[in-house]
PDB file of C-alpha atoms and ligand atoms in Angstrom:
ATOM      1  CA  MET A   1       0.000   0.000   0.000  1.00 96.00           C
ATOM      2  CA  ARG A   2       1.240   3.507  -0.822  1.00 98.00           C
ATOM      3  CA  LEU A   3      -0.120   6.789   0.532  1.00 98.00           C
ATOM      4  CA  ARG A   4       0.860  10.385  -0.001  1.00 98.00           C
ATOM      5  CA  ALA A   5       0.430  13.430   2.250  1.00 98.00           C
ATOM      6  CA  LEU A   6       1.474  17.024   1.842  1.00 98.00           C
ATOM      7  CA  ALA A   7       3.322  18.736   4.694  1.00 98.00           C
ATOM      8  CA  PRO A   8       2.643  22.492   4.507  1.00 98.00           C
ATOM      9  CA  ALA A   9       5.198  25.035   5.723  1.00 98.00           C
ATOM     10  CA  LYS A  10       4.053  27.454   8.388  1.00 97.00           C
ATOM     11  CA  VAL A  11       4.588  31.139   8.889  1.00 97.00           C
ATOM     12  CA  ASN A  12       4.171  32.901  12.222  1.00 97.00           C
ATOM     13  CA  LEU A  13       2.052  35.930  11.292  1.00 98.00           C
ATOM     14  CA  CYS A  14       2.579  37.172  14.849  1.00 98.00           C
ATOM     15  CA  LEU A  15       5.239  35.926  17.268  1.00 98.00           C
ATOM     16  CA  LEU A  16       5.328  37.437  20.758  1.00 98.00           C
ATOM     17  CA  LEU A  17       8.322  36.345  22.824  1.00 98.00           C
ATOM     18  CA  GLY A  18       8.168  35.912  26.597  1.00 97.00           C
ATOM     19  CA  GLY A  19      10.863  34.926  29.044  1.00 96.00           C
ATOM     20  CA  ALA A  20      12.805  31.669  29.283  1.00 94.00           C
ATOM     21  CA  ARG A  21      11.049  28.922  31.235  1.00 94.00           C
ATOM     22  CA  GLY A  22      12.447  26.294  33.576  1.00 92.00           C
ATOM     23  CA  ASP A  23      12.707  23.802  30.689  1.00 92.00           C
ATOM     24  CA  GLY A  24      14.976  26.163  28.702  1.00 90.00           C
ATOM     25  CA  ARG A  25      12.258  26.991  26.162  1.00 94.00           C
ATOM     26  CA  HIS A  26      10.688  30.442  25.918  1.00 96.00           C
ATOM     27  CA  GLU A  27       7.127  31.446  26.610  1.00 96.00           C
ATOM     28  CA  LEU A  28       5.447  32.326  23.297  1.00 97.00           C
ATOM     29  CA  VAL A  29       2.160  33.602  21.980  1.00 97.00           C
ATOM     30  CA  THR A  30       2.130  33.025  18.242  1.00 98.00           C
ATOM     31  CA  LEU A  31      -0.275  32.920  15.311  1.00 98.00           C
ATOM     32  CA  PHE A  32       0.576  30.053  12.968  1.00 97.00           C
ATOM     33  CA  GLU A  33      -0.652  29.873   9.399  1.00 98.00           C
ATOM     34  CA  SER A  34      -0.053  26.942   7.027  1.00 98.00           C
ATOM     35  CA  LEU A  35       1.000  27.873   3.506  1.00 98.00           C
ATOM     36  CA  SER A  36       0.800  26.373   0.017  1.00 98.00           C
ATOM     37  CA  LEU A  37       4.503  25.552   0.150  1.00 97.00           C
ATOM     38  CA  PHE A  38       4.766  21.843   0.736  1.00 98.00           C
ATOM     39  CA  ASP A  39       7.053  18.913   1.298  1.00 98.00           C
ATOM     40  CA  THR A  40       5.525  15.741  -0.159  1.00 98.00           C
ATOM     41  CA  LEU A  41       5.672  12.546   1.869  1.00 98.00           C
ATOM     42  CA  THR A  42       5.083   9.106   0.393  1.00 98.00           C
ATOM     43  CA  LEU A  43       4.564   6.165   2.736  1.00 98.00           C
ATOM     44  CA  GLN A  44       5.069   2.630   1.426  1.00 98.00           C
ATOM     45  CA  THR A  45       4.169  -0.325   3.637  1.00 98.00           C
ATOM     46  CA  LEU A  46       6.904  -2.981   3.825  1.00 98.00           C
ATOM     47  CA  SER A  47       6.801  -6.720   4.469  1.00 97.00           C
ATOM     48  CA  ALA A  48       6.661  -7.948   8.063  1.00 96.00           C
ATOM     49  CA  GLY A  49      10.057  -8.006   9.762  1.00 95.00           C
ATOM     50  CA  SER A  50      11.451  -5.028   7.816  1.00 97.00           C
ATOM     51  CA  ALA A  51      12.705  -1.971   9.678  1.00 97.00           C
ATOM     52  CA  ASP A  52      11.053   1.437   9.315  1.00 98.00           C
ATOM     53  CA  VAL A  53      13.065   3.731   7.064  1.00 98.00           C
ATOM     54  CA  VAL A  54      12.947   7.458   6.235  1.00 98.00           C
ATOM     55  CA  LEU A  55      14.556   8.778   3.053  1.00 98.00           C
ATOM     56  CA  CYS A  56      14.932  12.547   2.862  1.00 98.00           C
ATOM     57  CA  PRO A  57      17.383  13.654   0.167  1.00 97.00           C
ATOM     58  CA  GLY A  58      19.069  16.939   1.095  1.00 95.00           C
ATOM     59  CA  VAL A  59      18.709  16.568   4.861  1.00 96.00           C
ATOM     60  CA  GLU A  60      21.589  14.941   6.726  1.00 94.00           C
ATOM     61  CA  GLY A  61      21.388  13.277  10.113  1.00 95.00           C
ATOM     62  CA  GLU A  62      18.505  11.990  12.178  1.00 96.00           C
ATOM     63  CA  ASN A  63      15.181  12.934  10.615  1.00 98.00           C
ATOM     64  CA  LEU A  64      12.288  14.239  12.690  1.00 98.00           C
ATOM     65  CA  ALA A  65       9.970  12.008  10.623  1.00 98.00           C
ATOM     66  CA  GLY A  66      12.031   8.992  11.759  1.00 98.00           C
ATOM     67  CA  ARG A  67      11.750  10.172  15.351  1.00 98.00           C
ATOM     68  CA  ALA A  68       7.975  10.385  14.916  1.00 98.00           C
ATOM     69  CA  LEU A  69       7.860   6.739  13.752  1.00 98.00           C
ATOM     70  CA  ALA A  70      10.141   5.618  16.597  1.00 98.00           C
ATOM     71  CA  ALA A  71       7.926   7.419  19.124  1.00 98.00           C
ATOM     72  CA  LEU A  72       4.839   5.695  17.697  1.00 97.00           C
ATOM     73  CA  ARG A  73       6.542   2.292  17.977  1.00 97.00           C
ATOM     74  CA  ALA A  74       7.681   3.055  21.536  1.00 97.00           C
ATOM     75  CA  ARG A  75       4.029   3.638  22.464  1.00 95.00           C
ATOM     76  CA  GLY A  76       2.998   0.345  20.898  1.00 94.00           C
ATOM     77  CA  TRP A  77       1.636   1.504  17.528  1.00 96.00           C
ATOM     78  CA  GLY A  78       0.917  -1.686  15.596  1.00 93.00           C
ATOM     79  CA  GLY A  79       1.135  -0.585  11.962  1.00 97.00           C
ATOM     80  CA  PRO A  80       3.225  -2.567   9.452  1.00 97.00           C
ATOM     81  CA  PRO A  81       6.839  -1.513   8.816  1.00 98.00           C
ATOM     82  CA  VAL A  82       6.996   1.520   6.535  1.00 98.00           C
ATOM     83  CA  ALA A  83       9.324   3.453   4.252  1.00 98.00           C
ATOM     84  CA  VAL A  84       8.655   7.199   4.235  1.00 98.00           C
ATOM     85  CA  THR A  85      10.182   9.240   1.408  1.00 98.00           C
ATOM     86  CA  ILE A  86      10.269  13.030   1.753  1.00 98.00           C
ATOM     87  CA  ASP A  87      10.510  15.327  -1.255  1.00 98.00           C
ATOM     88  CA  LYS A  88      11.744  18.572   0.363  1.00 98.00           C
ATOM     89  CA  ARG A  89      10.515  21.927  -0.915  1.00 97.00           C
ATOM     90  CA  ILE A  90      10.359  23.829   2.403  1.00 97.00           C
ATOM     91  CA  PRO A  91      13.655  25.646   3.076  1.00 93.00           C
ATOM     92  CA  VAL A  92      15.703  23.692   5.637  1.00 93.00           C
ATOM     93  CA  ALA A  93      16.432  25.579   8.894  1.00 91.00           C
ATOM     94  CA  GLY A  94      14.484  28.462   7.378  1.00 92.00           C
ATOM     95  CA  GLY A  95      12.020  29.193  10.195  1.00 93.00           C
ATOM     96  CA  MET A  96       9.139  27.520   8.344  1.00 96.00           C
ATOM     97  CA  ALA A  97       9.017  24.374  10.510  1.00 96.00           C
ATOM     98  CA  GLY A  98       9.742  22.001   7.640  1.00 97.00           C
ATOM     99  CA  GLY A  99      11.005  19.246   9.937  1.00 98.00           C
ATOM    100  CA  SER A 100       8.006  19.660  12.239  1.00 98.00           C
ATOM    101  CA  ALA A 101       5.640  19.592   9.247  1.00 98.00           C
ATOM    102  CA  ASP A 102       7.252  16.352   8.026  1.00 98.00           C
ATOM    103  CA  ALA A 103       6.967  14.765  11.475  1.00 98.00           C
ATOM    104  CA  ALA A 104       3.303  15.798  11.711  1.00 98.00           C
ATOM    105  CA  ALA A 105       2.582  14.487   8.197  1.00 98.00           C
ATOM    106  CA  THR A 106       4.252  11.190   9.145  1.00 98.00           C
ATOM    107  CA  LEU A 107       1.901  10.923  12.120  1.00 98.00           C
ATOM    108  CA  ARG A 108      -1.111  11.605   9.833  1.00 98.00           C
ATOM    109  CA  LEU A 109       0.079   8.935   7.390  1.00 98.00           C
ATOM    110  CA  ALA A 110       0.680   6.422  10.179  1.00 98.00           C
ATOM    111  CA  MET A 111      -2.824   6.995  11.555  1.00 98.00           C
ATOM    112  CA  ALA A 112      -4.254   6.453   8.065  1.00 97.00           C
ATOM    113  CA  ILE A 113      -2.811   2.920   7.831  1.00 97.00           C
ATOM    114  CA  ALA A 114      -3.320   1.841  11.459  1.00 96.00           C
ATOM    115  CA  PRO A 115      -5.308   4.047  13.818  1.00 92.00           C
ATOM    116  CA  GLY A 116      -3.986   5.004  17.239  1.00 90.00           C
ATOM    117  CA  ARG A 117      -5.390   7.048  20.094  1.00 91.00           C
ATOM    118  CA  ALA A 118      -5.596  10.788  19.400  1.00 92.00           C
ATOM    119  CA  GLU A 119      -4.210  11.630  22.859  1.00 94.00           C
ATOM    120  CA  GLU A 120      -1.166   9.453  22.167  1.00 95.00           C
ATOM    121  CA  VAL A 121      -0.542  11.209  18.855  1.00 97.00           C
ATOM    122  CA  ASP A 122      -0.899  14.618  20.529  1.00 96.00           C
ATOM    123  CA  ALA A 123       1.582  13.590  23.240  1.00 97.00           C
ATOM    124  CA  ILE A 124       4.061  12.305  20.644  1.00 98.00           C
ATOM    125  CA  ALA A 125       3.766  15.538  18.645  1.00 98.00           C
ATOM    126  CA  ALA A 126       4.429  17.659  21.742  1.00 96.00           C
ATOM    127  CA  GLY A 127       7.432  15.487  22.629  1.00 96.00           C
ATOM    128  CA  LEU A 128       8.975  15.924  19.174  1.00 98.00           C
ATOM    129  CA  GLY A 129       9.151  19.725  19.291  1.00 95.00           C
ATOM    130  CA  SER A 130       7.231  22.912  20.060  1.00 94.00           C
ATOM    131  CA  ASP A 131       6.172  23.437  16.428  1.00 95.00           C
ATOM    132  CA  VAL A 132       4.862  19.915  15.780  1.00 97.00           C
ATOM    133  CA  PRO A 133       1.433  20.099  17.520  1.00 96.00           C
ATOM    134  CA  ALA A 134       0.322  23.059  15.367  1.00 96.00           C
ATOM    135  CA  GLN A 135       1.283  21.146  12.206  1.00 97.00           C
ATOM    136  CA  LEU A 136      -0.796  18.056  13.041  1.00 97.00           C
ATOM    137  CA  LEU A 137      -3.911  19.793  11.757  1.00 95.00           C
ATOM    138  CA  PRO A 138      -2.653  22.469   9.331  1.00 97.00           C
ATOM    139  CA  GLY A 139      -4.538  25.774   9.105  1.00 97.00           C
ATOM    140  CA  VAL A 140      -4.600  28.852  11.321  1.00 97.00           C
ATOM    141  CA  SER A 141      -3.960  28.417  15.031  1.00 97.00           C
ATOM    142  CA  ILE A 142      -2.675  30.205  18.098  1.00 97.00           C
ATOM    143  CA  GLY A 143       0.191  28.604  19.989  1.00 97.00           C
ATOM    144  CA  THR A 144       0.812  29.423  23.637  1.00 97.00           C
ATOM    145  CA  GLY A 145       3.056  27.804  26.242  1.00 96.00           C
ATOM    146  CA  ALA A 146       6.234  27.238  24.219  1.00 95.00           C
ATOM    147  CA  GLY A 147       4.050  27.414  21.089  1.00 93.00           C
ATOM    148  CA  ASP A 148       2.950  23.822  21.668  1.00 94.00           C
ATOM    149  CA  LEU A 149      -0.475  24.479  23.232  1.00 96.00           C
ATOM    150  CA  VAL A 150      -2.589  24.934  20.146  1.00 96.00           C
ATOM    151  CA  GLU A 151      -6.035  26.425  19.601  1.00 96.00           C
ATOM    152  CA  ARG A 152      -7.647  26.472  16.174  1.00 95.00           C
ATOM    153  CA  VAL A 153      -8.611  29.869  14.736  1.00 95.00           C
ATOM    154  CA  GLU A 154     -11.041  30.719  11.924  1.00 93.00           C
ATOM    155  CA  PRO A 155      -9.423  31.603   8.571  1.00 94.00           C
ATOM    156  CA  LEU A 156      -8.409  35.256   8.116  1.00 97.00           C
ATOM    157  CA  ALA A 157      -9.556  37.619   5.341  1.00 97.00           C
ATOM    158  CA  PRO A 158      -8.339  36.749   1.810  1.00 97.00           C
ATOM    159  CA  HIS A 159      -4.606  37.371   1.582  1.00 98.00           C
ATOM    160  CA  ALA A 160      -1.518  36.132  -0.203  1.00 98.00           C
ATOM    161  CA  LEU A 161       2.129  35.953   0.678  1.00 98.00           C
ATOM    162  CA  VAL A 162       5.516  35.968  -0.949  1.00 98.00           C
ATOM    163  CA  VAL A 163       8.066  33.647   0.645  1.00 98.00           C
ATOM    164  CA  VAL A 164      11.689  34.745   0.228  1.00 98.00           C
ATOM    165  CA  PRO A 165      14.035  31.942   1.233  1.00 96.00           C
ATOM    166  CA  SER A 166      17.668  32.590   2.105  1.00 95.00           C
ATOM    167  CA  ARG A 167      20.648  30.603   0.886  1.00 91.00           C
ATOM    168  CA  LEU A 168      21.736  30.589   4.561  1.00 91.00           C
ATOM    169  CA  GLU A 169      20.421  28.463   7.434  1.00 89.00           C
ATOM    170  CA  LEU A 170      19.756  29.846  10.919  1.00 94.00           C
ATOM    171  CA  PRO A 171      19.652  27.289  13.742  1.00 94.00           C
ATOM    172  CA  THR A 172      16.632  28.080  15.892  1.00 93.00           C
ATOM    173  CA  ALA A 173      18.616  27.729  19.146  1.00 95.00           C
ATOM    174  CA  SER A 174      21.146  30.376  18.016  1.00 97.00           C
ATOM    175  CA  VAL A 175      18.345  32.848  17.278  1.00 97.00           C
ATOM    176  CA  TYR A 176      16.830  32.389  20.737  1.00 97.00           C
ATOM    177  CA  GLU A 177      20.286  32.835  22.321  1.00 97.00           C
ATOM    178  CA  GLU A 178      20.744  36.037  20.350  1.00 98.00           C
ATOM    179  CA  ALA A 179      17.270  37.196  21.405  1.00 98.00           C
ATOM    180  CA  ASP A 180      18.302  36.674  25.040  1.00 97.00           C
ATOM    181  CA  ARG A 181      21.572  38.540  24.465  1.00 98.00           C
ATOM    182  CA  LEU A 182      19.623  41.440  22.958  1.00 98.00           C
ATOM    183  CA  GLY A 183      17.022  41.323  25.768  1.00 98.00           C
ATOM    184  CA  LEU A 184      14.089  40.890  23.369  1.00 98.00           C
ATOM    185  CA  ALA A 185      11.777  38.896  25.656  1.00 97.00           C
ATOM    186  CA  ARG A 186       8.713  40.775  26.850  1.00 96.00           C
ATOM    187  CA  PRO A 187       7.906  40.929  30.553  1.00 94.00           C
ATOM    188  CA  GLY A 188       4.887  38.769  31.445  1.00 87.00           C
ATOM    189  CA  ASP A 189       2.398  41.667  31.689  1.00 94.00           C
ATOM    190  CA  SER A 190       3.397  43.042  28.266  1.00 93.00           C
ATOM    191  CA  LEU A 191       3.142  39.547  26.727  1.00 96.00           C
ATOM    192  CA  GLN A 192      -0.332  39.077  28.191  1.00 96.00           C
ATOM    193  CA  ALA A 193      -1.506  42.540  27.069  1.00 97.00           C
ATOM    194  CA  ARG A 194      -0.310  41.974  23.483  1.00 96.00           C
ATOM    195  CA  ALA A 195      -1.783  38.459  23.477  1.00 96.00           C
ATOM    196  CA  ALA A 196      -5.152  39.941  24.473  1.00 97.00           C
ATOM    197  CA  GLU A 197      -4.932  42.351  21.496  1.00 97.00           C
ATOM    198  CA  LEU A 198      -4.186  39.400  19.207  1.00 97.00           C
ATOM    199  CA  TYR A 199      -7.150  37.348  20.468  1.00 96.00           C
ATOM    200  CA  ALA A 200      -9.433  40.389  20.144  1.00 96.00           C
ATOM    201  CA  ALA A 201      -8.354  40.910  16.519  1.00 96.00           C
ATOM    202  CA  LEU A 202      -9.078  37.327  15.443  1.00 95.00           C
ATOM    203  CA  SER A 203     -12.717  37.393  14.415  1.00 90.00           C
ATOM    204  CA  PRO A 204     -13.466  35.185  11.370  1.00 89.00           C
ATOM    205  CA  GLY A 205     -12.323  36.889   8.167  1.00 93.00           C
ATOM    206  CA  ALA A 206     -10.183  39.427  10.032  1.00 95.00           C
ATOM    207  CA  VAL A 207      -7.444  41.517   8.416  1.00 97.00           C
ATOM    208  CA  LEU A 208      -4.464  41.581  10.779  1.00 98.00           C
ATOM    209  CA  PRO A 209      -3.451  45.158  11.644  1.00 97.00           C
ATOM    210  CA  ASP A 210       0.183  46.197  11.188  1.00 98.00           C
ATOM    211  CA  SER A 211       0.554  46.438  14.965  1.00 97.00           C
ATOM    212  CA  LEU A 212       0.043  42.654  15.259  1.00 98.00           C
ATOM    213  CA  VAL A 213       2.114  41.529  12.277  1.00 98.00           C
ATOM    214  CA  VAL A 214       5.266  41.429  14.390  1.00 98.00           C
ATOM    215  CA  ASN A 215       7.950  38.890  15.109  1.00 98.00           C
ATOM    216  CA  ASP A 216       9.866  39.577  18.308  1.00 98.00           C
ATOM    217  CA  LEU A 217      12.674  37.277  17.082  1.00 98.00           C
ATOM    218  CA  GLN A 218      13.234  39.443  13.995  1.00 98.00           C
ATOM    219  CA  PRO A 219      15.970  41.700  15.467  1.00 98.00           C
ATOM    220  CA  ALA A 220      17.874  38.583  16.555  1.00 98.00           C
ATOM    221  CA  ALA A 221      17.613  37.015  13.079  1.00 98.00           C
ATOM    222  CA  ILE A 222      18.816  40.284  11.476  1.00 98.00           C
ATOM    223  CA  SER A 223      21.657  40.577  13.980  1.00 98.00           C
ATOM    224  CA  LEU A 224      22.918  37.075  13.077  1.00 97.00           C
ATOM    225  CA  CYS A 225      22.125  37.362   9.376  1.00 97.00           C
ATOM    226  CA  PRO A 226      22.094  40.969   8.084  1.00 96.00           C
ATOM    227  CA  GLU A 227      20.871  39.724   4.677  1.00 96.00           C
ATOM    228  CA  VAL A 228      17.489  39.254   6.361  1.00 97.00           C
ATOM    229  CA  GLY A 229      17.204  43.026   6.747  1.00 97.00           C
ATOM    230  CA  SER A 230      17.927  43.520   3.020  1.00 97.00           C
ATOM    231  CA  ALA A 231      15.308  40.929   2.083  1.00 98.00           C
ATOM    232  CA  LEU A 232      12.716  42.672   4.291  1.00 98.00           C
ATOM    233  CA  GLU A 233      13.443  46.009   2.603  1.00 98.00           C
ATOM    234  CA  ALA A 234      13.222  44.429  -0.860  1.00 98.00           C
ATOM    235  CA  VAL A 235       9.872  42.762  -0.076  1.00 98.00           C
ATOM    236  CA  LYS A 236       8.426  46.084   1.124  1.00 98.00           C
ATOM    237  CA  ARG A 237       9.756  47.855  -1.995  1.00 98.00           C
ATOM    238  CA  ALA A 238       8.064  45.132  -4.073  1.00 98.00           C
ATOM    239  CA  GLY A 239       4.746  46.322  -2.623  1.00 98.00           C
ATOM    240  CA  ALA A 240       4.112  44.086   0.388  1.00 98.00           C
ATOM    241  CA  GLU A 241       1.643  45.680   2.783  1.00 98.00           C
ATOM    242  CA  GLN A 242       3.340  43.907   5.671  1.00 98.00           C
ATOM    243  CA  ALA A 243       6.630  42.011   5.876  1.00 98.00           C
ATOM    244  CA  LEU A 244       8.289  39.984   8.593  1.00 98.00           C
ATOM    245  CA  VAL A 245      10.741  37.200   9.307  1.00 98.00           C
ATOM    246  CA  SER A 246       9.147  33.760   9.519  1.00 96.00           C
ATOM    247  CA  GLY A 247       9.723  32.110  12.917  1.00 96.00           C
ATOM    248  CA  SER A 248      13.412  32.169  13.742  1.00 96.00           C
ATOM    249  CA  GLY A 249      14.306  33.065  10.139  1.00 95.00           C
ATOM    250  CA  PRO A 250      16.070  33.610   7.861  1.00 97.00           C
ATOM    251  CA  THR A 251      13.066  33.200   5.495  1.00 97.00           C
ATOM    252  CA  VAL A 252      11.211  36.494   4.965  1.00 98.00           C
ATOM    253  CA  VAL A 253       7.529  36.772   4.150  1.00 98.00           C
ATOM    254  CA  GLY A 254       5.555  39.611   2.524  1.00 98.00           C
ATOM    255  CA  ILE A 255       1.764  39.859   2.932  1.00 98.00           C
ATOM    256  CA  TRP A 256      -0.932  41.337   0.656  1.00 98.00           C
ATOM    257  CA  TRP A 257      -4.627  41.574   1.636  1.00 98.00           C
ATOM    258  CA  GLY A 258      -7.778  41.625  -0.503  1.00 97.00           C
ATOM    259  CA  GLY A 259      -9.474  39.759  -3.313  1.00 95.00           C
ATOM    260  CA  ASP A 260      -6.657  40.498  -5.786  1.00 97.00           C
ATOM    261  CA  ALA A 261      -3.882  39.746  -3.279  1.00 98.00           C
ATOM    262  CA  SER A 262      -2.640  36.624  -5.064  1.00 98.00           C
ATOM    263  CA  LEU A 263      -2.248  38.495  -8.365  1.00 98.00           C
ATOM    264  CA  ARG A 264      -0.249  41.244  -6.655  1.00 98.00           C
ATOM    265  CA  ALA A 265       1.842  38.742  -4.677  1.00 98.00           C
ATOM    266  CA  SER A 266       2.621  36.758  -7.850  1.00 98.00           C
ATOM    267  CA  ALA A 267       3.790  39.923  -9.629  1.00 98.00           C
ATOM    268  CA  ALA A 268       5.980  40.830  -6.647  1.00 98.00           C
ATOM    269  CA  ALA A 269       7.443  37.309  -6.492  1.00 98.00           C
ATOM    270  CA  ALA A 270       8.378  37.548 -10.182  1.00 98.00           C
ATOM    271  CA  SER A 271      10.097  40.903  -9.576  1.00 98.00           C
ATOM    272  CA  LEU A 272      12.032  39.532  -6.557  1.00 98.00           C
ATOM    273  CA  ALA A 273      13.069  36.178  -8.027  1.00 97.00           C
ATOM    274  CA  GLY A 274      16.094  37.564  -9.909  1.00 96.00           C
ATOM    275  CA  ARG A 275      17.778  38.907  -6.769  1.00 96.00           C
ATOM    276  CA  PHE A 276      16.284  36.309  -4.397  1.00 97.00           C
ATOM    277  CA  PRO A 277      16.230  32.878  -6.071  1.00 96.00           C
ATOM    278  CA  GLY A 278      13.287  30.802  -4.906  1.00 95.00           C
ATOM    279  CA  ALA A 279      11.073  33.790  -4.039  1.00 97.00           C
ATOM    280  CA  ALA A 280       7.539  32.534  -4.671  1.00 97.00           C
ATOM    281  CA  ALA A 281       3.931  33.461  -4.034  1.00 98.00           C
ATOM    282  CA  ALA A 282       1.930  31.314  -1.629  1.00 98.00           C
ATOM    283  CA  GLY A 283      -1.469  31.338   0.019  1.00 98.00           C
ATOM    284  CA  PRO A 284      -3.039  29.977   3.177  1.00 98.00           C
ATOM    285  CA  VAL A 285      -4.119  26.313   3.174  1.00 97.00           C
ATOM    286  CA  ASP A 286      -6.300  24.349   5.553  1.00 93.00           C
ATOM    287  CA  ALA A 287      -6.075  20.807   6.816  1.00 93.00           C
ATOM    288  CA  GLY A 288      -7.968  19.409   3.822  1.00 93.00           C
ATOM    289  CA  ALA A 289      -4.902  20.005   1.632  1.00 93.00           C
ATOM    290  CA  ALA A 290      -2.732  17.894   3.896  1.00 96.00           C
ATOM    291  CA  MET A 291      -4.786  14.739   4.481  1.00 97.00           C
ATOM    292  CA  PRO A 292      -3.284  11.399   3.382  1.00 97.00           C
ATOM    293  CA  GLU A 293      -4.435  10.001   0.029  1.00 97.00           C
ATOM    294  CA  LEU A 294      -4.174   6.427  -1.141  1.00 96.00           C
ATOM    295  CA  ILE A 295      -1.963   6.142  -4.260  1.00 96.00           C
ATOM    296  CA  ASP A 296      -2.103   2.364  -4.789  1.00 90.00           C
TER     297      ASP A 296
HETATM  298  P1  ATP U 301      11.634  25.525  13.363  1.00 80.97           P
HETATM  299  O1  ATP U 301      11.079  26.819  12.899  1.00 80.97           O
HETATM  300  O2  ATP U 301      10.610  24.487  13.712  1.00 80.97           O
HETATM  301  O3  ATP U 301      12.714  25.602  14.374  1.00 80.97           O
HETATM  302  P2  ATP U 301      13.142  25.409  10.917  1.00 80.97           P
HETATM  303  O4  ATP U 301      12.173  25.555   9.817  1.00 80.97           O
HETATM  304  O5  ATP U 301      13.977  26.586  11.255  1.00 80.97           O
HETATM  305  O6  ATP U 301      12.365  24.855  12.163  1.00 80.97           O
HETATM  306  P3  ATP U 301      13.788  22.803   9.952  1.00 80.97           P
HETATM  307  O7  ATP U 301      13.798  22.920   8.465  1.00 80.97           O
HETATM  308  O8  ATP U 301      12.620  22.154  10.577  1.00 80.97           O
HETATM  309  O9  ATP U 301      14.075  24.218  10.612  1.00 80.97           O
HETATM  310  O10 ATP U 301      15.131  22.028  10.330  1.00 80.97           O
HETATM  311  C1  ATP U 301      15.938  22.259  11.452  1.00 80.97           C
HETATM  312  C2  ATP U 301      16.975  21.119  11.494  1.00 80.97           C
HETATM  313  O11 ATP U 301      16.288  19.893  11.747  1.00 80.97           O
HETATM  314  C3  ATP U 301      17.702  20.915  10.183  1.00 80.97           C
HETATM  315  O12 ATP U 301      18.921  21.602  10.171  1.00 80.97           O
HETATM  316  C4  ATP U 301      17.901  19.408  10.073  1.00 80.97           C
HETATM  317  O13 ATP U 301      19.182  19.025  10.506  1.00 80.97           O
HETATM  318  C5  ATP U 301      16.923  18.802  11.078  1.00 80.97           C
HETATM  319  N1  ATP U 301      15.882  17.984  10.432  1.00 80.97           N
HETATM  320  C6  ATP U 301      15.468  16.785  10.848  1.00 80.97           C
HETATM  321  N2  ATP U 301      14.471  16.336  10.089  1.00 80.97           N
HETATM  322  C7  ATP U 301      14.218  17.249   9.156  1.00 80.97           C
HETATM  323  C8  ATP U 301      13.287  17.328   8.078  1.00 80.97           C
HETATM  324  N3  ATP U 301      12.405  16.349   7.807  1.00 80.97           N
HETATM  325  N4  ATP U 301      13.307  18.454   7.310  1.00 80.97           N
HETATM  326  C9  ATP U 301      14.189  19.443   7.587  1.00 80.97           C
HETATM  327  N5  ATP U 301      15.100  19.398   8.577  1.00 80.97           N
HETATM  328  C10 ATP U 301      15.117  18.325   9.374  1.00 80.97           C
END
């Protein structure tokens, strides 16, 4: 049996940074949105006695999708052995949670061939990384805690984005260290006040105001990778109504709102692609785009 599932990248349309917690992670309030920029995962069932395998050309070392399978097995998941092949399109270490999206898609695929308990899958996702729970059911969501406590949110007003990848990679841990060095974390009362503004702004079909399209990690990403600042300027010059770094960067995202947003974003992507290879227009996607499909 073979199944396929798409793993959408995410952008943090708003990322509010709080202080470091006892577990070393930071308190966050963040608005995740899944985008039409996908890795494609293919799961092939193998004969009994085979070992699970993950193939992911372009990504060295232990794969988060492999860790997802191992965690399922450790909790007694009884599916047949599987080979998961990942066709990467999401920039690696780009702040778009590609690894987390692949791990979440692996969990969706595994559940499609042999069901498990939803609470177990949620616990596995949380154990794999702060960004994995939000990717289990792609769409728009708010993450609190370390970003791992996820609440679904209604889709926003029509909008489109341009994703500008960097040829550089930024390890997430380095960006958080730099944020600490720069003192970027908000005190608890400021974090709560801004979070309340975000919740209040999120009625169905809302346009996010400029004051909420912020990423508190952005100064840290620019400090470590000044090219990020140039990309932000270029995206704004290309007409983006709002622009910010995605997650811990270095990918930059421009946003256009309105019924003709995708046309305007596509034109901007074309104008940026010469100087920024890989710049491409994208739009929001919901969970329906990411559900496993039987191939044969
Ligand atoms: P996040 O925003 O969740 O921190 P990111 O988008 O910045 O993530 P990823 O692309 O998820 O970064 O990758 C971070 C690191 O994880 C990579 O450098 C790579 O070594 C490792 N990794 C493990 N599995 C994967 C995968 N399936 N895809 C990409 N990277 C992976």
